[in-house]
Amino acid sequence: MYYQIIIQLSMNEKQIEILEAAEVLFSTKGFDGTSVRDIAKAANVNVAMISYYFGSKDKLLETLFEDRISGFKMKTDAIYNKNISSFERLEILIDTYIKAMNTNAGLYQILAVEGTIKKRLLISPAFTDLKKFNLEVIGNVINKGIEEGVFNKNSNPILIHATMMGTFMNFQMNRSFLQHVLEFHTEEEYLSYIENELTDHIHKTIKALLTYEE
Amino acid sequence: MYYQIIIQLSMNEKQIEILEAAEVLFSTKGFDGTSVRDIAKAANVNVAMISYYFGSKDKLLETLFEDRISGFKMKTDAIYNKNISSFERLEILIDTYIKAMNTNAGLYQILAVEGTIKKRLLISPAFTDLKKFNLEVIGNVINKGIEEGVFNKNSNPILIHATMMGTFMNFQMNRSFLQHVLEFHTEEEYLSYIENELTDHIHKTIKALLTYEE
Amino acid sequence: MYYQIIIQLSMNEKQIEILEAAEVLFSTKGFDGTSVRDIAKAANVNVAMISYYFGSKDKLLETLFEDRISGFKMKTDAIYNKNISSFERLEILIDTYIKAMNTNAGLYQILAVEGTIKKRLLISPAFTDLKKFNLEVIGNVINKGIEEGVFNKNSNPILIHATMMGTFMNFQMNRSFLQHVLEFHTEEEYLSYIENELTDHIHKTIKALLTYEE
Amino acid sequence: MYYQIIIQLSMNEKQIEILEAAEVLFSTKGFDGTSVRDIAKAANVNVAMISYYFGSKDKLLETLFEDRISGFKMKTDAIYNKNISSFERLEILIDTYIKAMNTNAGLYQILAVEGTIKKRLLISPAFTDLKKFNLEVIGNVINKGIEEGVFNKNSNPILIHATMMGTFMNFQMNRSFLQHVLEFHTEEEYLSYIENELTDHIHKTIKALLTYEE
DNA sequence: CATGAATGAGAGTTCATTCAT
DNA sequence: CATGAATGAACTCTCATTCAT
């Protein structure tokens, strides 16, 4: 059994609206490119309310992360199911991860962009713990496959993770260029490409990497 | 023979200093997080000089790209050498690309961060042309290998490229976290890891992907 | 009965102070010669407050006009009194107009100076409507006199108005020169001259024009 | 015999071009609304040249006046012709003055606008001397008529002048509004109106004023 | 003699935040 | 408890002018 402790920050409706507005704006315009007035307007609240509720713009970003960070944590129930093969387990793992990235696209985007600037975000205990947990899950899945003799030895979870996430994020961050190159004219086409071709590609890549004979 | 025309924008020393300062600051603090005063101070010039030489902060960013963009273009001499195997060619391709990303780390970083906000950068003709050229080179290398029967058919250059670049950039953008997880205490250790383990991993990944038998 | 609707823009004390400071400064130093910092200092408020309350320096000027523009509208009660002769009516008209120009000297000055540059001011509906109304009143008074056979036919309200206003404004705009020529040493002397000699002259001029036999 | 001393400031071609550009720009955009860069661009010269040739922007304005000021001085040959009646003399006077204002429209415009701000212009000896000379000419013409018994006694040249010039300038400064009210759609219509209707009106006004019997 | 390069000063505006109510 | 009012600081950019060449 796996217990999951969810720390639910108690928030009222307005606070939630502010966070939602902030998430959208930060991910599309960047943290520095978004003013608290933008957020207040989008959330339909008074400007002063942001300082009032969150202390400052910086703390708003941190709170946003703290609040959303649980979505970064992999759901492991299906992964740790013992009645499946290592390959099936791997597929579930990858699907789970991609789904999480798709669901939390805004947050991942913010993290990618602001993480390099506001390093604090990347090294906050809450975030590193989750990331380490995820890397551990990936490590567990790989080790299980190694034990079973179906995955290559010396497979590095950190590098596997970098490829899985990096490939996906590359599509998030170069959207404008790729839509242009792939000659997509609607948002739907792009999202569909991510869900199908890109996801298949990531599956294939990781599987190839784990089974490839040098 | 491949001729390469390098358009050298004629700049004086001060202009070059400004661009260099801007590159460093934009890549570490973001475009919106960097003030023209920061740049002027770092470049040791008067604030007014940035408007004077580049027109505006926005145009400074564009000029920075135009000036640096040639570094994005793959050198193809070694790649198109006919006396090597497809595997050797692939290795050269990957090394060339990784080297380019390492050399232009600042620009890639800025592009990754600002590209999502200032979409103009990603879809400027100069940039898209270069990117298309690079994708074409990758496509050529892959197709040669397919013709020779050593690479899988249906290999997609765009996806291969996304994996190659995405994996690398993931290390650039999560530096703080990864340094922490990998327990590196110096910059050198990290750069060394990128040059060795990460580079090897990318080589292995792409090769696996192209030769993997489903 | 003539009803007059006064649209009172609701303003707080600080806004009023800003407008008053702006009126003085714009009329003495010109719009472009006045900085928002000058206005803020004169109004004893923070610089940011001007943008805060009026949006921009340009909009401050527009608001100033909108707010003061009612003063441009002739009070017609006395003019349309039926129990007076056309000559008496004309005298009241002229006195009313001169009084309005004296009372709103600052605004007239700004309008005269900025109107040629910021043409928008001169052709704004609010302003043109009032001016047309005034011209109509002048036309009515003249026509009444023509009907009564005491004023010349073919008298043109626009030209009459130009003479009335132009003569007056000439004294406003050449104050420095005229004070020098007339050897006045105090402000009071000048104002007194305007109220007496100049006003008499305008009366005489218009009356002469309307009754002059060619 | 009337001797006229023309002080010809020696200027080269570029200086003349600068003055011409400045006259146009100052009259349409105002002194403070015109930058030296605007002038340099319009005159097709280097920015530094304005300071170099004229010392400063302020001195450029002064030089412009000094250079153009001779145009303000009435040509008196025809006026002082002894073989004409006082009425003919008056007509010539008015025509001469209106023609001067039309010819030097730009300068009159600048003077009207900047004179209230830069009082120095209005009280410079060169300017006041010319103005006094003009007033004297007007006075002479009027006195001659009074002597001949055809003009009213107590006619004040300063007030007559204010009416003549004020009426004319009113049309210059309210051009946008008047074009709108008079429903003129071309510049030519307006200029034609000034040359015909307005000029006639001024003639009539002054004549009426001088002959009007109270 | 003329000018491109450079600059300090100041322009209008927006910023995140504070505070009295 | 929530907010309109207010503000100091900082922003980008333009200004007139200077000066070495």
GROMACS .gro file of N, CA and C in nm, chain D residues 91-166:
model
  228
  733GLU      N    1  -0.594  10.177  -4.759
  733GLU     CA    2  -0.609  10.048  -4.828
  733GLU      C    3  -0.473   9.987  -4.860
  734ILE      N    4  -0.385  10.072  -4.906
  734ILE     CA    5  -0.249  10.023  -4.935
  734ILE      C    6  -0.183   9.972  -4.808
  735LEU      N    7  -0.201  10.046  -4.701
  735LEU     CA    8  -0.144  10.006  -4.572
  735LEU      C    9  -0.192   9.867  -4.532
  736ILE      N   10  -0.322   9.850  -4.536
  736ILE     CA   11  -0.379   9.721  -4.494
  736ILE      C   12  -0.332   9.609  -4.586
  737ASP      N   13  -0.336   9.633  -4.715
  737ASP     CA   14  -0.290   9.531  -4.809
  737ASP      C   15  -0.143   9.495  -4.784
  738THR      N   16  -0.064   9.598  -4.761
  738THR     CA   17   0.078   9.574  -4.734
  738THR      C   18   0.096   9.486  -4.611
  739TYR      N   19   0.019   9.518  -4.508
  739TYR     CA   20   0.034   9.444  -4.383
  739TYR      C   21  -0.012   9.300  -4.398
  740ILE      N   22  -0.127   9.282  -4.460
  740ILE     CA   23  -0.179   9.147  -4.478
  740ILE      C   24  -0.085   9.065  -4.565
  741LYS      N   25  -0.033   9.130  -4.667
  741LYS     CA   26   0.060   9.059  -4.754
  741LYS      C   27   0.183   9.014  -4.677
  742ALA      N   28   0.233   9.102  -4.590
  742ALA     CA   29   0.349   9.067  -4.508
  742ALA      C   30   0.318   8.948  -4.418
  743MET      N   31   0.198   8.950  -4.359
  743MET     CA   32   0.162   8.839  -4.270
  743MET      C   33   0.147   8.710  -4.348
  744ASN      N   34   0.093   8.720  -4.468
  744ASN     CA   35   0.079   8.601  -4.550
  744ASN      C   36   0.215   8.548  -4.594
  745THR      N   37   0.301   8.637  -4.631
  745THR     CA   38   0.434   8.597  -4.678
  745THR      C   39   0.516   8.534  -4.566
  746ASN      N   40   0.502   8.591  -4.449
  746ASN     CA   41   0.581   8.542  -4.335
  746ASN      C   42   0.495   8.462  -4.237
  747ALA      N   43   0.400   8.390  -4.293
  747ALA     CA   44   0.304   8.318  -4.208
  747ALA      C   45   0.373   8.233  -4.103
  748GLY      N   46   0.478   8.160  -4.147
  748GLY     CA   47   0.549   8.071  -4.055
  748GLY      C   48   0.606   8.147  -3.937
  749LEU      N   49   0.672   8.254  -3.967
  749LEU     CA   50   0.734   8.334  -3.860
  749LEU      C   51   0.630   8.395  -3.767
  750TYR      N   52   0.524   8.447  -3.823
  750TYR     CA   53   0.418   8.504  -3.739
  750TYR      C   54   0.360   8.398  -3.648
  751GLN      N   55   0.345   8.279  -3.705
  751GLN     CA   56   0.293   8.166  -3.627
  751GLN      C   57   0.386   8.135  -3.510
  752ILE      N   58   0.513   8.123  -3.540
  752ILE     CA   59   0.611   8.094  -3.435
  752ILE      C   60   0.610   8.204  -3.330
  753LEU      N   61   0.607   8.327  -3.377
  753LEU     CA   62   0.609   8.439  -3.285
  753LEU      C   63   0.486   8.438  -3.194
  754ALA      N   64   0.372   8.410  -3.253
  754ALA     CA   65   0.248   8.406  -3.175
  754ALA      C   66   0.256   8.299  -3.068
  755VAL      N   67   0.307   8.183  -3.107
  755VAL     CA   68   0.310   8.069  -3.015
  755VAL      C   69   0.421   8.082  -2.913
  756GLU      N   70   0.542   8.110  -2.960
  756GLU     CA   71   0.656   8.111  -2.869
  756GLU      C   72   0.671   8.242  -2.795
  757GLY      N   73   0.612   8.348  -2.850
  757GLY     CA   74   0.624   8.479  -2.788
  757GLY      C   75   0.574   8.483  -2.646
  758THR      N   76   0.471   8.405  -2.618
  758THR     CA   77   0.417   8.404  -2.481
  758THR      C   78   0.509   8.327  -2.387
  759ILE      N   79   0.583   8.232  -2.446
  759ILE     CA   80   0.672   8.149  -2.363
  759ILE      C   81   0.810   8.211  -2.354
  760LYS      N   82   0.866   8.239  -2.468
  760LYS     CA   83   0.999   8.300  -2.471
  760LYS      C   84   0.983   8.450  -2.490
  761LYS      N   85   0.954   8.517  -2.381
  761LYS     CA   86   0.923   8.659  -2.388
  761LYS      C   87   1.036   8.741  -2.448
  762ARG      N   88   1.154   8.687  -2.433
  762ARG     CA   89   1.271   8.754  -2.486
  762ARG      C   90   1.251   8.795  -2.634
  763LEU      N   91   1.187   8.703  -2.708
  763LEU     CA   92   1.164   8.730  -2.850
  763LEU      C   93   1.085   8.859  -2.871
  764LEU      N   94   0.981   8.874  -2.787
  764LEU     CA   95   0.890   8.986  -2.805
  764LEU      C   96   0.950   9.120  -2.763
  765ILE      N   97   1.051   9.112  -2.679
  765ILE     CA   98   1.105   9.239  -2.629
  765ILE      C   99   1.247   9.266  -2.674
  766SER      N  100   1.290   9.185  -2.773
  766SER     CA  101   1.424   9.211  -2.827
  766SER      C  102   1.421   9.345  -2.900
  767PRO      N  103   1.529   9.421  -2.888
  767PRO     CA  104   1.531   9.555  -2.950
  767PRO      C  105   1.497   9.550  -3.098
  768ALA      N  106   1.557   9.454  -3.168
  768ALA     CA  107   1.533   9.446  -3.312
  768ALA      C  108   1.383   9.434  -3.342
  769PHE      N  109   1.316   9.353  -3.264
  769PHE     CA  110   1.174   9.331  -3.289
  769PHE      C  111   1.089   9.451  -3.247
  770THR      N  112   1.115   9.500  -3.126
  770THR     CA  113   1.034   9.612  -3.078
  770THR      C  114   1.053   9.736  -3.165
  771ASP      N  115   1.174   9.756  -3.212
  771ASP     CA  116   1.198   9.870  -3.300
  771ASP      C  117   1.114   9.862  -3.426
  772LEU      N  118   1.113   9.744  -3.486
  772LEU     CA  119   1.034   9.726  -3.608
  772LEU      C  120   0.886   9.746  -3.582
  773LYS      N  121   0.841   9.687  -3.472
  773LYS     CA  122   0.700   9.699  -3.439
  773LYS      C  123   0.663   9.845  -3.415
  774LYS      N  124   0.750   9.915  -3.345
  774LYS     CA  125   0.724  10.057  -3.320
  774LYS      C  126   0.720  10.135  -3.450
  775PHE      N  127   0.811  10.098  -3.539
  775PHE     CA  128   0.813  10.163  -3.670
  775PHE      C  129   0.680  10.140  -3.742
  776ASN      N  130   0.635  10.017  -3.738
  776ASN     CA  131   0.507   9.984  -3.804
  776ASN      C  132   0.391  10.062  -3.742
  777LEU      N  133   0.391  10.066  -3.609
  777LEU     CA  134   0.285  10.140  -3.540
  777LEU      C  135   0.290  10.288  -3.576
  778GLU      N  136   0.411  10.337  -3.596
  778GLU     CA  137   0.427  10.477  -3.633
  778GLU      C  138   0.370  10.503  -3.772
  779VAL      N  139   0.398  10.410  -3.862
  779VAL     CA  140   0.344  10.423  -3.998
  779VAL      C  141   0.191  10.426  -3.993
  780ILE      N  142   0.136  10.334  -3.916
  780ILE     CA  143  -0.009  10.330  -3.903
  780ILE      C  144  -0.059  10.462  -3.845
  781GLY      N  145   0.012  10.505  -3.741
  781GLY     CA  146  -0.023  10.632  -3.679
  781GLY      C  147  -0.019  10.748  -3.778
  782ASN      N  148   0.085  10.750  -3.859
  782ASN     CA  149   0.098  10.858  -3.959
  782ASN      C  150  -0.020  10.859  -4.056
  783VAL      N  151  -0.053  10.740  -4.104
  783VAL     CA  152  -0.163  10.728  -4.200
  783VAL      C  153  -0.294  10.778  -4.137
  784ILE      N  154  -0.314  10.734  -4.012
  784ILE     CA  155  -0.437  10.774  -3.944
  784ILE      C  156  -0.440  10.925  -3.920
  785ASN      N  157  -0.329  10.977  -3.870
  785ASN     CA  158  -0.324  11.121  -3.840
  785ASN      C  159  -0.348  11.206  -3.964
  786LYS      N  160  -0.290  11.162  -4.074
  786LYS     CA  161  -0.311  11.232  -4.201
  786LYS      C  162  -0.461  11.239  -4.233
  787GLY      N  163  -0.528  11.125  -4.211
  787GLY     CA  164  -0.673  11.121  -4.236
  787GLY      C  165  -0.749  11.210  -4.139
  788ILE      N  166  -0.701  11.213  -4.015
  788ILE     CA  167  -0.766  11.298  -3.915
  788ILE      C  168  -0.749  11.445  -3.955
  789GLU      N  169  -0.626  11.478  -3.993
  789GLU     CA  170  -0.598  11.615  -4.038
  789GLU      C  171  -0.690  11.655  -4.152
  790GLU      N  172  -0.709  11.559  -4.244
  790GLU     CA  173  -0.795  11.586  -4.360
  790GLU      C  174  -0.943  11.582  -4.323
  791GLY      N  175  -0.970  11.542  -4.198
  791GLY     CA  176  -1.108  11.542  -4.150
  791GLY      C  177  -1.190  11.423  -4.197
  792VAL      N  178  -1.123  11.318  -4.248
  792VAL     CA  179  -1.201  11.203  -4.297
  792VAL      C  180  -1.199  11.085  -4.200
  793PHE      N  181  -1.106  11.087  -4.105
  793PHE     CA  182  -1.101  10.980  -4.003
  793PHE      C  183  -1.140  11.036  -3.869
  794ASN      N  184  -1.195  10.949  -3.786
  794ASN     CA  185  -1.232  10.990  -3.651
  794ASN      C  186  -1.110  11.029  -3.570
  795LYS      N  187  -1.132  11.131  -3.487
  795LYS     CA  188  -1.028  11.163  -3.392
  795LYS      C  189  -1.022  11.051  -3.288
  796ASN      N  190  -0.919  11.053  -3.204
  796ASN     CA  191  -0.906  10.955  -3.096
  796ASN      C  192  -0.892  10.811  -3.145
  797SER      N  193  -0.853  10.795  -3.269
  797SER     CA  194  -0.827  10.661  -3.318
  797SER      C  195  -0.689  10.617  -3.270
  798ASN      N  196  -0.684  10.501  -3.209
  798ASN     CA  197  -0.562  10.452  -3.147
  798ASN      C  198  -0.491  10.348  -3.235
  799PRO      N  199  -0.371  10.383  -3.285
  799PRO     CA  200  -0.299  10.291  -3.374
  799PRO      C  201  -0.278  10.152  -3.313
  800ILE      N  202  -0.250  10.146  -3.185
  800ILE     CA  203  -0.226  10.017  -3.119
  800ILE      C  204  -0.350   9.929  -3.127
  801LEU      N  205  -0.465   9.991  -3.101
  801LEU     CA  206  -0.588   9.912  -3.104
  801LEU      C  207  -0.628   9.875  -3.248
  802ILE      N  208  -0.608   9.970  -3.337
  802ILE     CA  209  -0.635   9.943  -3.479
  802ILE      C  210  -0.548   9.827  -3.526
  803HIS      N  211  -0.422   9.837  -3.489
  803HIS     CA  212  -0.328   9.731  -3.527
  803HIS      C  213  -0.368   9.597  -3.467
  804ALA      N  214  -0.409   9.598  -3.341
  804ALA     CA  215  -0.450   9.474  -3.276
  804ALA      C  216  -0.567   9.410  -3.348
  805THR      N  217  -0.660   9.493  -3.395
  805THR     CA  218  -0.775   9.439  -3.468
  805THR      C  219  -0.734   9.382  -3.603
  806MET      N  220  -0.649   9.458  -3.672
  806MET     CA  221  -0.605   9.413  -3.804
  806MET      C  222  -0.528   9.282  -3.794
  807MET      N  223  -0.431   9.280  -3.706
  807MET     CA  224  -0.348   9.162  -3.694
  807MET      C  225  -0.422   9.048  -3.624
  808GLY      N  226  -0.495   9.082  -3.521
  808GLY     CA  227  -0.567   8.979  -3.445
  808GLY      C  228  -0.668   8.906  -3.531
   0.00000   0.00000   0.00000
